[in-house]
Amino acid sequence: MGATVISNEHALDGGPGPLGATYGKMMMWYFILSDALTFSGFLAAYGFSRFKFIETWPIADEVFNHFPFLHGVNAPMYYVALMTFILIFSSVTMVLAVDAGHHMKKTKVAFYMFLTIIGGFIFLGSQAWEWKNFIKGEYGAVETNGGSILQFVKKQEDGTYKRVALADFAATLPEAREQLDRNDGVWFMSEATLPTYSVNEVVQGFKADESILVRSELINAEKHKTVLSRAESLKRLEEAKYVVEGANLVRNEYGHKLFANFFFFITGFHGFHVFTGVLINIIIFFNVLLGTYEKRKSYEMVEKVGLYWHFVDLVWVFVFTFFYLV
C-alpha cells in the first residue's frame, strides 16, 4: 500500500489559504475591511450632521477655492481635483509595480514604486497646504452670542455679491487689548491668540461703509448664503461677540463649526493613512533595490502594500465626494 502524504502547508505557513490567498494577503484584507468600517462610521456621522444642519452648512465651492501662486483668483475645487488626480495616478503606478513584480522585473518595480512614493509626497504636501489655508482663513467673520457666523459682502456691478475681508473696512481704534497669559490667568489658563481686530473695530468700520452688507449662514432657495439688508445687518451685528479668523476646533469663519471638526478629523485620519503608506512604500522600495524579493523569487510584499495603497486611494474618493462635491 502506498503511504498517503498529507501536506502541512496552510495559510499560517505562508501557503495558500481560502481562495488561494496566503496568510499575508488574508491579514491585509482583514485590516482593509476593518478600516473600511471605521471610515464608513466617520463619513456616516458627517452625513448625519450635515443633514441636520443642511441650511447653515458651509458651501464647499466658497471654502476650497484657492490655488497655489494664484492669490485672489477664485478657483473652486481646482486644486482639490488636482490632488485627487495625483493620488489616483499613484494608484496606477502601483498597479504597474505589482505587474512588473509578477514578471520578476526588478528595475521596473523600483521605478514604479518610486513614482508612487513621489505621488504620495505630493498629495501630503498639497493636503498640508490646504489645511494651512483653511486654518488661516482669508476674509474673517464675526460670531454672534447664539453661535451664528456673520460674513461681510459687497454688491458688484453685475448684481452678485463678493466677500469682503475685515482688513478692508475694519476701523483702527485706540483700544487696549491684553493677551491672557498662563501666568496672569486664573488657574494658569491661557487664551487663544487675539484676532487682528476687536468686535468694536469691525462694527464701527461696518457702520462707516454703507456699501457693505452682512451675509448670514442660512442658505436660500438659490443655494447661496442669505444677504441681509443694511438695516438687518446692523441689527444682527448688535449680537456680535467674537471676531473669527480662519478655522479651528472651536470656531470657524466659513460657517458651522462641526464642518471644521469633521474636516480636520477625517482628512487628517486619511492623511495619516497616506503618510503610513508612503513610509511602507519607502521600506519596500529599498528592499527592492537590495534584491530582497529577487532572492525570494516573489514580489508578493509589493502586492500586499499595493492593496493597502489602493484602499487609501479608494477612501479618498469617498472623502472627496462627501466633503467637496456633495
PDB file of C-alpha atoms in Angstrom, residues 64-267:
ATOM      1  CA  PHE A  64     -11.848  75.409  -1.087  1.00  0.00           C
ATOM      2  CA  ASN A  65     -11.306  77.965  -3.820  1.00  0.00           C
ATOM      3  CA  HIS A  66      -7.567  78.594  -3.534  1.00  0.00           C
ATOM      4  CA  PHE A  67      -4.797  77.626  -5.929  1.00  0.00           C
ATOM      5  CA  PRO A  68      -1.026  77.945  -5.310  1.00  0.00           C
ATOM      6  CA  PHE A  69       0.558  81.137  -6.699  1.00  0.00           C
ATOM      7  CA  LEU A  70      -2.853  82.444  -7.805  1.00  0.00           C
ATOM      8  CA  HIS A  71      -3.762  84.605  -4.823  1.00  0.00           C
ATOM      9  CA  GLY A  72      -7.133  86.269  -5.165  1.00  0.00           C
ATOM     10  CA  VAL A  73      -8.235  84.084  -8.076  1.00  0.00           C
ATOM     11  CA  ASN A  74     -11.464  82.198  -7.474  1.00  0.00           C
ATOM     12  CA  ALA A  75     -10.674  78.588  -8.423  1.00  0.00           C
ATOM     13  CA  PRO A  76     -13.283  76.416  -6.695  1.00  0.00           C
ATOM     14  CA  MET A  77     -12.171  72.795  -6.335  1.00  0.00           C
ATOM     15  CA  TYR A  78      -9.382  73.103  -8.916  1.00  0.00           C
ATOM     16  CA  TYR A  79      -6.559  72.292  -6.545  1.00  0.00           C
ATOM     17  CA  VAL A  80      -8.525  69.582  -4.737  1.00  0.00           C
ATOM     18  CA  ALA A  81      -9.253  67.984  -8.119  1.00  0.00           C
ATOM     19  CA  LEU A  82      -5.534  68.103  -8.925  1.00  0.00           C
ATOM     20  CA  MET A  83      -4.706  66.452  -5.595  1.00  0.00           C
ATOM     21  CA  THR A  84      -7.228  63.719  -6.326  1.00  0.00           C
ATOM     22  CA  PHE A  85      -5.799  63.120  -9.800  1.00  0.00           C
ATOM     23  CA  ILE A  86      -2.269  62.811  -8.398  1.00  0.00           C
ATOM     24  CA  LEU A  87      -3.354  60.267  -5.790  1.00  0.00           C
ATOM     25  CA  ILE A  88      -5.317  58.206  -8.329  1.00  0.00           C
ATOM     26  CA  PHE A  89      -2.359  58.323 -10.728  1.00  0.00           C
ATOM     27  CA  SER A  90      -0.136  56.984  -7.937  1.00  0.00           C
ATOM     28  CA  SER A  91      -2.517  54.041  -7.722  1.00  0.00           C
ATOM     29  CA  VAL A  92      -1.885  53.402 -11.419  1.00  0.00           C
ATOM     30  CA  THR A  93       1.881  53.379 -10.892  1.00  0.00           C
ATOM     31  CA  MET A  94       1.376  50.951  -8.017  1.00  0.00           C
ATOM     32  CA  VAL A  95      -0.543  48.615 -10.343  1.00  0.00           C
ATOM     33  CA  LEU A  96       2.358  48.776 -12.792  1.00  0.00           C
ATOM     34  CA  ALA A  97       4.800  47.992  -9.971  1.00  0.00           C
ATOM     35  CA  VAL A  98       2.784  44.925  -8.953  1.00  0.00           C
ATOM     36  CA  ASP A  99       2.572  43.758 -12.571  1.00  0.00           C
ATOM     37  CA  ALA A 100       6.324  44.192 -13.000  1.00  0.00           C
ATOM     38  CA  GLY A 101       6.799  42.126  -9.849  1.00  0.00           C
ATOM     39  CA  HIS A 102       4.744  39.298 -11.341  1.00  0.00           C
ATOM     40  CA  HIS A 103       7.171  39.283 -14.261  1.00  0.00           C
ATOM     41  CA  MET A 104      10.190  39.497 -11.908  1.00  0.00           C
ATOM     42  CA  LYS A 105      11.396  42.782 -13.386  1.00  0.00           C
ATOM     43  CA  LYS A 106      13.268  44.376 -10.540  1.00  0.00           C
ATOM     44  CA  THR A 107      14.159  47.654 -12.288  1.00  0.00           C
ATOM     45  CA  LYS A 108      10.584  48.373 -13.339  1.00  0.00           C
ATOM     46  CA  VAL A 109       9.260  47.541  -9.869  1.00  0.00           C
ATOM     47  CA  ALA A 110      11.700  50.032  -8.327  1.00  0.00           C
ATOM     48  CA  PHE A 111      10.861  52.709 -10.920  1.00  0.00           C
ATOM     49  CA  TYR A 112       7.089  52.484 -10.454  1.00  0.00           C
ATOM     50  CA  MET A 113       7.417  52.259  -6.669  1.00  0.00           C
ATOM     51  CA  PHE A 114       9.479  55.456  -6.781  1.00  0.00           C
ATOM     52  CA  LEU A 115       6.760  57.230  -8.792  1.00  0.00           C
ATOM     53  CA  THR A 116       4.147  56.023  -6.287  1.00  0.00           C
ATOM     54  CA  ILE A 117       6.173  57.449  -3.392  1.00  0.00           C
ATOM     55  CA  ILE A 118       6.574  60.793  -5.175  1.00  0.00           C
ATOM     56  CA  GLY A 119       2.816  60.917  -5.791  1.00  0.00           C
ATOM     57  CA  GLY A 120       2.162  60.229  -2.112  1.00  0.00           C
ATOM     58  CA  PHE A 121       4.502  63.020  -1.007  1.00  0.00           C
ATOM     59  CA  ILE A 122       2.903  65.497  -3.426  1.00  0.00           C
ATOM     60  CA  PHE A 123      -0.546  64.619  -2.088  1.00  0.00           C
ATOM     61  CA  LEU A 124       0.571  65.038   1.531  1.00  0.00           C
ATOM     62  CA  GLY A 125       2.187  68.376   0.741  1.00  0.00           C
ATOM     63  CA  SER A 126      -0.963  69.510  -1.053  1.00  0.00           C
ATOM     64  CA  GLN A 127      -3.114  68.472   1.887  1.00  0.00           C
ATOM     65  CA  ALA A 128      -0.849  70.386   4.279  1.00  0.00           C
ATOM     66  CA  TRP A 129      -1.194  73.474   2.058  1.00  0.00           C
ATOM     67  CA  GLU A 130      -4.982  73.044   2.045  1.00  0.00           C
ATOM     68  CA  TRP A 131      -5.006  72.797   5.839  1.00  0.00           C
ATOM     69  CA  LYS A 132      -2.851  75.919   6.126  1.00  0.00           C
ATOM     70  CA  ASN A 133      -5.305  77.974   4.072  1.00  0.00           C
ATOM     71  CA  PHE A 134      -8.287  76.536   5.924  1.00  0.00           C
ATOM     72  CA  ILE A 135      -6.781  77.355   9.330  1.00  0.00           C
ATOM     73  CA  LYS A 136      -5.520  80.812   8.362  1.00  0.00           C
ATOM     74  CA  GLY A 137      -8.671  81.943   6.560  1.00  0.00           C
ATOM     75  CA  GLU A 138      -8.887  84.755   4.051  1.00  0.00           C
ATOM     76  CA  TYR A 139     -11.706  87.137   4.919  1.00  0.00           C
ATOM     77  CA  GLY A 140     -12.654  86.772   8.566  1.00  0.00           C
ATOM     78  CA  ALA A 141     -16.116  86.961  10.124  1.00  0.00           C
ATOM     79  CA  VAL A 142     -17.859  87.567  13.438  1.00  0.00           C
ATOM     80  CA  GLU A 143     -19.682  85.133  15.679  1.00  0.00           C
ATOM     81  CA  THR A 144     -22.864  86.128  17.492  1.00  0.00           C
ATOM     82  CA  ASN A 145     -23.976  85.269  21.018  1.00  0.00           C
ATOM     83  CA  GLY A 146     -26.018  82.422  19.577  1.00  0.00           C
ATOM     84  CA  GLY A 147     -23.044  80.943  17.725  1.00  0.00           C
ATOM     85  CA  SER A 148     -24.048  82.120  14.232  1.00  0.00           C
ATOM     86  CA  ILE A 149     -21.364  83.236  11.779  1.00  0.00           C
ATOM     87  CA  LEU A 150     -21.806  86.581  10.026  1.00  0.00           C
ATOM     88  CA  GLN A 151     -19.716  87.251   6.933  1.00  0.00           C
ATOM     89  CA  PHE A 152     -19.347  90.513   5.024  1.00  0.00           C
ATOM     90  CA  VAL A 153     -20.045  91.133   1.341  1.00  0.00           C
ATOM     91  CA  LYS A 154     -20.255  93.999  -1.149  1.00  0.00           C
ATOM     92  CA  LYS A 155     -22.514  94.132  -4.181  1.00  0.00           C
ATOM     93  CA  GLN A 156     -20.775  94.100  -7.577  1.00  0.00           C
ATOM     94  CA  GLU A 157     -21.816  95.810 -10.802  1.00  0.00           C
ATOM     95  CA  ASP A 158     -23.162  92.527 -12.198  1.00  0.00           C
ATOM     96  CA  GLY A 159     -25.514  92.167  -9.227  1.00  0.00           C
ATOM     97  CA  THR A 160     -23.538  89.448  -7.472  1.00  0.00           C
ATOM     98  CA  TYR A 161     -22.030  89.738  -4.009  1.00  0.00           C
ATOM     99  CA  LYS A 162     -18.333  89.391  -3.245  1.00  0.00           C
ATOM    100  CA  ARG A 163     -16.812  88.605   0.127  1.00  0.00           C
ATOM    101  CA  VAL A 164     -15.062  91.459   1.866  1.00  0.00           C
ATOM    102  CA  ALA A 165     -12.149  90.933   4.235  1.00  0.00           C
ATOM    103  CA  LEU A 166     -12.173  92.521   7.668  1.00  0.00           C
ATOM    104  CA  ALA A 167      -8.963  94.342   6.773  1.00  0.00           C
ATOM    105  CA  ASP A 168     -10.812  96.207   4.012  1.00  0.00           C
ATOM    106  CA  PHE A 169     -13.190  98.056   6.303  1.00  0.00           C
ATOM    107  CA  ALA A 170     -12.432  97.485   9.996  1.00  0.00           C
ATOM    108  CA  ALA A 171     -11.639 100.683  11.892  1.00  0.00           C
ATOM    109  CA  THR A 172      -8.476 101.208  13.911  1.00  0.00           C
ATOM    110  CA  LEU A 173      -9.427 102.366  17.386  1.00  0.00           C
ATOM    111  CA  PRO A 174      -7.205 103.261  20.370  1.00  0.00           C
ATOM    112  CA  GLU A 175      -8.197 100.146  22.292  1.00  0.00           C
ATOM    113  CA  ALA A 176      -6.071  98.310  24.803  1.00  0.00           C
ATOM    114  CA  ARG A 177      -6.369  94.561  24.397  1.00  0.00           C
ATOM    115  CA  GLU A 178      -4.342  92.258  26.603  1.00  0.00           C
ATOM    116  CA  GLN A 179      -3.459  88.678  25.743  1.00  0.00           C
ATOM    117  CA  LEU A 180      -4.292  86.380  28.670  1.00  0.00           C
ATOM    118  CA  ASP A 181      -1.074  84.635  29.639  1.00  0.00           C
ATOM    119  CA  ARG A 182      -0.735  81.480  31.721  1.00  0.00           C
ATOM    120  CA  ASN A 183       0.955  83.480  34.462  1.00  0.00           C
ATOM    121  CA  ASP A 184      -1.846  86.055  34.574  1.00  0.00           C
ATOM    122  CA  GLY A 185      -4.956  83.932  34.140  1.00  0.00           C
ATOM    123  CA  VAL A 186      -6.932  82.142  36.825  1.00  0.00           C
ATOM    124  CA  TRP A 187      -5.638  78.603  37.371  1.00  0.00           C
ATOM    125  CA  PHE A 188      -2.858  79.430  34.881  1.00  0.00           C
ATOM    126  CA  MET A 189      -5.281  79.282  31.963  1.00  0.00           C
ATOM    127  CA  SER A 190      -4.222  80.872  28.679  1.00  0.00           C
ATOM    128  CA  GLU A 191      -6.417  82.013  25.794  1.00  0.00           C
ATOM    129  CA  ALA A 192      -6.120  81.703  22.055  1.00  0.00           C
ATOM    130  CA  THR A 193      -4.247  84.294  20.044  1.00  0.00           C
ATOM    131  CA  LEU A 194      -6.188  87.527  19.873  1.00  0.00           C
ATOM    132  CA  PRO A 195      -7.707  88.308  16.451  1.00  0.00           C
ATOM    133  CA  THR A 196      -6.356  91.170  14.384  1.00  0.00           C
ATOM    134  CA  TYR A 197      -9.407  93.324  15.101  1.00  0.00           C
ATOM    135  CA  SER A 198     -11.799  93.656  18.003  1.00  0.00           C
ATOM    136  CA  VAL A 199     -15.569  93.336  17.623  1.00  0.00           C
ATOM    137  CA  ASN A 200     -15.940  97.084  18.190  1.00  0.00           C
ATOM    138  CA  GLU A 201     -13.442  97.882  15.420  1.00  0.00           C
ATOM    139  CA  VAL A 202     -15.337  95.643  12.988  1.00  0.00           C
ATOM    140  CA  VAL A 203     -18.714  97.136  13.934  1.00  0.00           C
ATOM    141  CA  GLN A 204     -17.506 100.734  13.716  1.00  0.00           C
ATOM    142  CA  GLY A 205     -15.827 100.101  10.382  1.00  0.00           C
ATOM    143  CA  PHE A 206     -19.023  98.488   9.093  1.00  0.00           C
ATOM    144  CA  LYS A 207     -21.118 101.483  10.136  1.00  0.00           C
ATOM    145  CA  ALA A 208     -18.735 103.823   8.335  1.00  0.00           C
ATOM    146  CA  ASP A 209     -19.025 101.978   4.994  1.00  0.00           C
ATOM    147  CA  GLU A 210     -22.642 101.758   3.855  1.00  0.00           C
ATOM    148  CA  SER A 211     -21.786  99.641   0.782  1.00  0.00           C
ATOM    149  CA  ILE A 212     -21.028  96.600   2.950  1.00  0.00           C
ATOM    150  CA  LEU A 213     -23.705  94.129   3.977  1.00  0.00           C
ATOM    151  CA  VAL A 214     -23.839  91.121   6.254  1.00  0.00           C
ATOM    152  CA  ARG A 215     -24.260  87.613   4.872  1.00  0.00           C
ATOM    153  CA  SER A 216     -25.732  85.021   7.218  1.00  0.00           C
ATOM    154  CA  GLU A 217     -25.159  81.265   7.322  1.00  0.00           C
ATOM    155  CA  LEU A 218     -28.652  80.493   6.053  1.00  0.00           C
ATOM    156  CA  ILE A 219     -28.752  79.019   2.534  1.00  0.00           C
ATOM    157  CA  ASN A 220     -31.583  80.415   0.401  1.00  0.00           C
ATOM    158  CA  ALA A 221     -33.588  78.805  -2.414  1.00  0.00           C
ATOM    159  CA  GLU A 222     -30.858  79.726  -4.947  1.00  0.00           C
ATOM    160  CA  LYS A 223     -28.321  77.653  -2.947  1.00  0.00           C
ATOM    161  CA  HIS A 224     -26.479  80.795  -1.828  1.00  0.00           C
ATOM    162  CA  LYS A 225     -25.948  82.313   1.596  1.00  0.00           C
ATOM    163  CA  THR A 226     -28.594  84.879   2.503  1.00  0.00           C
ATOM    164  CA  VAL A 227     -27.509  88.523   2.201  1.00  0.00           C
ATOM    165  CA  LEU A 228     -29.253  90.828   4.675  1.00  0.00           C
ATOM    166  CA  SER A 229     -30.385  94.389   4.099  1.00  0.00           C
ATOM    167  CA  ARG A 230     -28.431  97.236   5.630  1.00  0.00           C
ATOM    168  CA  ALA A 231     -30.923  97.617   8.473  1.00  0.00           C
ATOM    169  CA  GLU A 232     -30.973  93.879   9.135  1.00  0.00           C
ATOM    170  CA  SER A 233     -27.175  93.792   9.006  1.00  0.00           C
ATOM    171  CA  LEU A 234     -26.844  96.490  11.669  1.00  0.00           C
ATOM    172  CA  LYS A 235     -29.349  94.691  13.867  1.00  0.00           C
ATOM    173  CA  ARG A 236     -27.522  91.350  13.615  1.00  0.00           C
ATOM    174  CA  LEU A 237     -24.184  92.995  14.384  1.00  0.00           C
ATOM    175  CA  GLU A 238     -25.569  94.050  17.755  1.00  0.00           C
ATOM    176  CA  GLU A 239     -25.282  90.356  18.689  1.00  0.00           C
ATOM    177  CA  ALA A 240     -21.609  90.120  17.649  1.00  0.00           C
ATOM    178  CA  LYS A 241     -19.406  88.602  20.323  1.00  0.00           C
ATOM    179  CA  TYR A 242     -16.216  87.248  18.715  1.00  0.00           C
ATOM    180  CA  VAL A 243     -14.090  88.045  15.692  1.00  0.00           C
ATOM    181  CA  VAL A 244     -13.248  84.817  13.860  1.00  0.00           C
ATOM    182  CA  GLU A 245     -10.257  84.464  11.541  1.00  0.00           C
ATOM    183  CA  GLY A 246      -9.834  81.094   9.851  1.00  0.00           C
ATOM    184  CA  ALA A 247     -10.969  77.806  11.332  1.00  0.00           C
ATOM    185  CA  ASN A 248     -10.098  75.662  14.331  1.00  0.00           C
ATOM    186  CA  LEU A 249     -11.852  73.176  16.594  1.00  0.00           C
ATOM    187  CA  VAL A 250     -13.692  75.970  18.442  1.00  0.00           C
ATOM    188  CA  ARG A 251     -14.716  78.499  15.771  1.00  0.00           C
ATOM    189  CA  ASN A 252     -14.959  78.516  12.003  1.00  0.00           C
ATOM    190  CA  GLU A 253     -15.250  81.623   9.823  1.00  0.00           C
ATOM    191  CA  TYR A 254     -16.754  79.564   6.976  1.00  0.00           C
ATOM    192  CA  GLY A 255     -19.850  78.536   8.915  1.00  0.00           C
ATOM    193  CA  HIS A 256     -20.884  75.732  11.252  1.00  0.00           C
ATOM    194  CA  LYS A 257     -18.010  74.607  13.472  1.00  0.00           C
ATOM    195  CA  LEU A 258     -18.886  70.921  13.004  1.00  0.00           C
ATOM    196  CA  PHE A 259     -17.742  71.260   9.404  1.00  0.00           C
ATOM    197  CA  ALA A 260     -14.254  72.193  10.568  1.00  0.00           C
ATOM    198  CA  ASN A 261     -14.222  69.454  13.217  1.00  0.00           C
ATOM    199  CA  PHE A 262     -15.095  66.762  10.700  1.00  0.00           C
ATOM    200  CA  PHE A 263     -12.722  68.207   8.106  1.00  0.00           C
ATOM    201  CA  PHE A 264      -9.741  68.143  10.447  1.00  0.00           C
ATOM    202  CA  PHE A 265     -10.559  64.695  11.827  1.00  0.00           C
ATOM    203  CA  ILE A 266     -11.480  62.786   8.662  1.00  0.00           C
ATOM    204  CA  THR A 267      -8.960  64.329   6.255  1.00  0.00           C
TER     205      THR A 267
END
